[in-house]
Short mmCIF file of C-alpha atoms in Angstrom, two decimals:
data_model
loop_
_atom_site.label_atom_id
_atom_site.label_comp_id
_atom_site.label_asym_id
_atom_site.label_seq_id
_atom_site.Cartn_x
_atom_site.Cartn_y
_atom_site.Cartn_z
CA MET A 1 -0.09 -0.14 -0.06
CA LYS A 2 1.35 3.30 -0.91
CA LYS A 3 1.80 6.02 1.82
CA ILE A 4 -0.19 9.07 1.42
CA LEU A 5 1.08 12.43 2.94
CA VAL A 6 -1.16 14.86 4.21
CA ILE A 7 0.25 18.34 3.23
CA SER A 8 0.35 20.69 6.15
CA VAL A 9 1.23 24.57 6.38
CA VAL A 10 3.77 25.06 9.09
CA SER A 11 3.26 28.30 10.86
CA GLY A 12 5.97 30.58 11.84
CA THR A 13 9.06 31.89 10.23
CA MET A 14 10.31 29.51 7.74
CA LEU A 15 13.63 29.01 6.10
CA PHE A 16 13.37 30.22 2.60
CA GLY A 17 16.17 28.27 0.70
CA MET A 18 16.92 24.70 2.20
CA LEU A 19 20.28 23.04 1.37
CA LEU A 20 20.57 19.71 0.43
CA ALA A 21 23.29 17.60 2.30
CA SER A 22 25.65 15.83 0.22
CA ASN A 23 26.51 11.94 1.33
CA GLU A 24 30.12 11.22 2.73
CA SER A 25 31.51 10.43 -0.58
CA HIS A 26 31.66 14.11 -1.65
CA ALA A 27 34.68 15.95 -0.61
CA ALA A 28 34.33 19.01 -2.59
CA GLU A 29 33.18 22.25 -0.94
CA TRP A 30 29.46 22.66 -1.22
CA THR A 31 27.93 25.56 -3.47
CA ALA A 32 24.41 26.15 -3.92
CA ASN A 33 23.17 25.15 -7.26
CA THR A 34 21.10 27.98 -8.94
CA PRO A 35 17.73 26.94 -10.86
CA ASP A 36 19.54 27.33 -14.24
CA ARG A 37 21.82 24.56 -13.21
CA ILE A 38 19.41 21.89 -12.12
CA GLN A 39 18.57 19.98 -15.55
CA ILE A 40 14.79 19.52 -15.39
CA SER A 41 13.16 19.86 -18.67
CA ASP A 42 9.27 20.57 -18.96
CA GLY A 43 7.62 17.28 -19.27
CA GLN A 44 10.34 15.62 -17.40
CA THR A 45 8.43 12.88 -15.10
CA SER A 46 11.39 12.64 -12.37
CA TYR A 47 14.59 14.48 -11.10
CA THR A 48 17.31 12.94 -9.01
CA MET A 49 18.88 15.28 -6.46
CA VAL A 50 22.63 15.98 -7.02
CA PHE A 51 25.20 17.58 -4.92
CA GLY A 52 24.55 21.47 -4.50
CA ASP A 53 20.85 21.26 -4.72
CA THR A 54 18.62 23.45 -2.70
CA LEU A 55 14.81 23.10 -1.97
CA TRP A 56 14.44 26.65 -3.42
CA ALA A 57 16.32 25.83 -6.67
CA ILE A 58 14.21 22.56 -7.24
CA SER A 59 10.85 24.18 -6.14
CA GLN A 60 11.74 26.99 -9.26
CA LYS A 61 12.02 23.96 -11.59
CA THR A 62 9.17 21.74 -10.19
CA ASN A 63 6.55 24.15 -9.28
CA LEU A 64 6.38 22.64 -6.03
CA ASN A 65 6.52 25.18 -3.10
CA LEU A 66 9.40 24.95 -0.40
CA GLN A 67 6.77 23.65 2.32
CA THR A 68 5.47 20.90 0.22
CA LEU A 69 9.01 19.88 -0.85
CA ALA A 70 10.02 19.88 2.89
CA ASP A 71 6.90 17.64 3.84
CA LEU A 72 7.49 15.20 0.85
CA ASN A 73 11.03 14.65 2.26
CA LYS A 74 10.01 14.74 5.88
CA VAL A 75 12.01 17.66 6.62
CA ASN A 76 11.16 19.64 9.79
CA LEU A 77 12.21 23.18 8.89
CA LEU A 78 11.59 24.59 12.18
CA ALA A 79 13.69 21.94 13.76
CA GLY A 80 16.54 22.69 11.36
CA ASP A 81 16.51 19.18 9.60
CA GLN A 82 16.86 20.58 6.34
CA TYR A 83 20.21 18.87 5.89
CA GLY A 84 18.55 15.55 5.96
CA LEU A 85 18.00 14.97 2.20
CA GLN A 86 20.36 12.56 0.56
CA VAL A 87 22.17 12.89 -2.80
CA GLY A 88 20.59 10.36 -5.35
CA ARG A 89 16.91 10.69 -4.02
CA VAL A 90 14.24 10.88 -6.71
CA ILE A 91 11.05 13.14 -7.00
CA SER A 92 8.72 11.57 -9.49
CA PHE A 93 5.71 13.35 -11.03
CA ASP A 94 2.49 11.87 -12.39
CA GLY A 95 0.03 14.44 -13.07
CA ALA A 96 -0.76 15.86 -9.58
CA THR A 97 0.77 13.03 -7.76
CA VAL A 98 4.33 13.29 -6.41
CA THR A 99 6.41 10.58 -4.98
CA VAL A 100 9.63 10.68 -3.38
CA THR A 101 12.01 7.48 -3.43
CA GLU A 102 15.38 6.65 -2.16
CA SER A 103 18.10 5.80 -4.65
CA ASP A 104 17.26 2.00 -3.75
CA GLY A 105 13.57 2.63 -4.53
CA THR A 106 12.23 2.88 -1.08
CA VAL A 107 9.35 5.30 -1.18
CA VAL A 108 10.05 8.21 1.12
CA ASN A 109 6.54 9.81 0.66
CA GLN A 110 3.96 10.61 -1.72
CA ALA A 111 1.17 13.41 -2.16
CA THR A 112 -1.60 14.50 -4.43
CA VAL A 113 -0.90 17.99 -4.82
CA THR A 114 -3.21 21.02 -5.24
CA ASP A 115 -2.68 24.65 -6.43
CA GLU A 116 -1.94 25.51 -2.81
CA ASN A 117 0.99 23.36 -3.04
CA LYS A 118 2.37 24.98 -6.27
CA VAL A 119 4.69 28.15 -6.58
CA ASN A 120 2.51 29.35 -9.37
CA SER A 121 -0.98 27.92 -9.46
CA GLU A 122 -1.37 28.57 -13.16
CA GLN A 123 1.36 26.25 -14.18
CA ALA A 124 1.48 22.10 -13.98
CA VAL A 125 3.76 20.34 -11.26
CA GLY A 126 7.09 19.45 -13.05
CA GLN A 127 7.21 22.72 -14.94
CA ALA A 128 9.63 25.59 -14.39
CA VAL A 129 8.32 28.43 -12.80
CA ASP A 130 7.60 31.66 -15.03
CA PRO A 131 10.52 33.91 -13.79
CA THR A 132 7.85 36.82 -14.60
CA ALA A 133 5.35 35.63 -12.01
CA THR A 134 5.08 38.64 -9.51
CA GLU A 135 3.41 36.84 -6.77
CA GLN A 136 4.64 33.28 -5.71
CA ASN A 137 3.56 30.85 -3.21
CA TYR A 138 6.64 29.47 -1.62
CA GLY A 139 4.49 27.59 1.26
CA GLY A 140 4.24 28.72 5.02
CA SER A 141 2.51 31.59 6.48
CA GLY A 142 5.20 34.06 5.90
CA LEU A 143 6.44 33.70 2.52
CA ALA A 144 2.87 32.76 1.09
CA ALA A 145 1.43 35.75 2.52
CA SER A 146 3.73 38.16 1.13
CA GLY A 147 5.39 36.31 -1.93
CA TYR A 148 8.96 36.76 -3.37
CA VAL A 149 10.22 37.52 -6.85
CA ASP A 150 13.75 35.81 -7.98
CA ASN A 151 16.40 38.61 -8.93
CA GLY A 152 18.42 36.41 -11.10
CA ASP A 153 21.47 36.83 -9.13
CA GLY A 154 20.94 34.13 -6.31
CA THR A 155 18.57 36.57 -4.46
CA SER A 156 15.08 37.15 -3.94
CA THR A 157 12.95 40.16 -3.15
CA ASN A 158 9.71 40.25 -0.83
CA THR A 159 7.28 42.10 -3.12
CA SER A 160 5.35 43.55 0.04
CA THR A 161 8.13 44.41 2.31
CA GLY A 162 11.17 45.01 0.09
CA GLU A 163 13.40 42.53 2.02
CA VAL A 164 16.25 40.72 0.00
CA ILE A 165 16.95 37.10 0.81
CA ASP A 166 19.64 34.65 -0.20
CA ASN A 167 18.03 31.84 -2.35
CA ALA A 168 20.37 29.35 -1.12
CA THR A 169 20.30 30.10 2.84
CA GLY A 170 16.95 31.87 3.03
CA ALA A 171 19.13 34.63 5.27
CA PRO A 172 18.46 38.17 4.68
CA VAL A 173 20.97 40.02 2.47
CA THR A 174 22.56 43.09 3.99
CA PRO A 175 22.80 45.89 1.50
CA THR A 176 26.03 47.51 1.33
CA PRO A 177 25.52 51.45 1.84
CA THR A 178 26.71 53.76 -0.81
CA PRO A 179 28.77 56.31 0.91
CA THR A 180 27.77 59.85 0.35
CA GLU A 181 30.25 62.90 -0.20
CA PRO A 182 30.22 65.13 2.77
CA SER A 183 28.88 68.34 2.07
CA THR A 184 31.42 71.32 1.95
CA PRO A 185 30.96 73.55 5.28
CA ALA A 186 29.98 77.04 4.71
CA GLU A 187 32.67 79.64 5.07
CA PRO A 188 32.86 81.52 8.21
CA THR A 189 31.51 85.08 8.32
CA GLU A 190 33.78 87.90 9.16
CA PRO A 191 32.82 89.22 12.83
CA THR A 192 31.45 92.86 12.75
CA GLU A 193 33.55 95.34 14.60
CA PRO A 194 32.02 96.26 17.78
CA THR A 195 30.53 99.70 18.02
CA GLU A 196 32.15 102.29 20.18
CA PRO A 197 30.00 102.88 23.46
CA THR A 198 28.70 106.69 23.28
CA ASP A 199 29.47 108.80 26.38
CA PRO A 200 26.30 109.16 28.27
CA SER A 201 24.90 112.64 28.11
CA GLU A 202 24.67 114.76 31.36
CA PRO A 203 21.20 114.93 32.85
CA GLU A 204 19.50 117.89 32.50
CA VAL A 205 18.90 119.53 36.04
CA PRO A 206 15.46 120.88 36.53
CA GLU A 207 15.44 124.70 37.04
CA GLY A 208 13.27 124.74 40.22
CA PRO A 209 11.13 127.51 41.45
CA TYR A 210 12.93 130.72 42.19
CA ALA A 211 11.85 132.02 45.88
CA GLY A 212 13.95 134.23 48.55
CA ASP A 213 16.74 136.31 48.30
CA ILE A 214 19.95 135.87 46.32
CA LEU A 215 22.72 136.84 49.02
CA SER A 216 26.04 137.72 47.95
CA GLY A 217 29.12 136.03 49.14
CA VAL A 218 27.24 132.91 50.15
CA GLU A 219 25.98 129.80 48.85
CA ASN A 220 22.41 130.44 47.54
CA GLY A 221 21.87 127.02 45.57
CA LEU A 222 19.29 127.05 42.82
CA VAL A 223 16.33 129.14 44.59
CA GLY A 224 17.98 131.61 46.52
CA THR A 225 17.99 131.87 50.29
CA TYR A 226 14.99 130.94 52.42
CA THR A 227 14.78 132.30 56.06
CA ASP A 228 11.97 129.30 56.49
CA ASP A 229 13.13 125.89 55.63
CA GLU A 230 9.53 124.45 55.74
CA ALA A 231 8.62 127.12 53.12
CA LEU A 232 11.42 126.23 51.22
CA MET A 233 10.52 122.33 51.23
CA ASP A 234 6.79 123.40 50.33
CA ALA A 235 8.15 125.20 47.15
CA MET A 236 10.00 122.35 46.13
CA ASP A 237 7.39 119.93 46.53
CA ALA A 238 5.10 122.02 44.42
CA TYR A 239 7.61 122.36 41.77
CA LYS A 240 8.24 118.65 41.73
CA LEU A 241 4.25 117.95 41.26
CA ALA A 242 3.77 120.62 38.72
CA ASN A 243 6.64 119.28 36.79
CA ASP A 244 5.78 115.29 37.06
CA LEU A 245 9.22 114.72 39.15
CA HIS A 246 7.87 112.58 41.84
CA GLY A 247 9.25 109.06 41.38
CA SER A 248 11.83 110.31 39.20
CA GLU A 249 15.74 110.31 39.78
CA TRP A 250 15.76 113.62 40.77
CA ASP A 251 15.21 114.93 44.34
CA TYR A 252 16.24 118.17 46.03
CA LEU A 253 18.40 118.64 49.17
CA ILE A 254 17.93 121.52 51.87
CA LEU A 255 21.31 122.85 53.02
CA SER A 256 22.33 126.05 55.34
CA ASN A 257 24.67 128.61 54.26
CA GLY A 258 24.72 130.31 57.62
CA TYR A 259 22.20 132.94 56.75
CA GLY A 260 19.09 130.87 55.82
CA TRP A 261 18.20 127.77 53.84
CA TYR A 262 18.87 126.91 50.26
CA ALA A 263 17.91 123.93 48.19
CA VAL A 264 19.94 121.84 45.50
CA TRP A 265 18.87 119.11 43.11
CA VAL A 266 20.59 115.78 43.40
CA ASN A 267 20.33 112.76 41.10
CA GLN A 268 19.82 109.75 43.08
#
């Protein structure tokens, strides 16, 4: 009785390119085969895996998405079992039925695939994927939802996010930044010469009311000499009020000259 595989979608992040491990007889350094190096012609009913093959490259030549190929070969992508495939394993196509066998004919797995298991649902199983297809189903929740387009240089670009990954390993490709020429700094401007401070002008002294007598030979101040100092103070206060000098920097000082009283303006 043939064993039937139930195709399942593995949730979570899936490795995009799965490397096929070589058997111990291969001593050469492993190099991933690109799709154009995998010799599968349209209409071919089987393919035997060789050293350097990757699941991604085979998916592009057989139109089976990565998750389907992993399930057919019993590879647990999330557990890191992608190196379990052996050189010499055969993938056979019979319409929608795909069978995987070991080199001795032992059946590994078999499944009837649907459009969900294809990279391009418009093409048949065993047919190379049209490189112009803009939306491709690679299986798994992440890749199936967004889709990748092969860039033809060993990388693929996510059509939704723009992320670029390596086809052989599935690892993101870090873009090489292009250095930008530093901008030329602006020429420094000449400092302006400081302006010389101007000498402050002398404040204009209020004249004040004239009252009292001007006595010769003595200090009379600005308003003569008063015999009554209170009368002099009243005269000065009245002058300040009339000339809006209250609260200003000017005030008066009452002095005696030996004959009476006189007032002088002072700047506070």
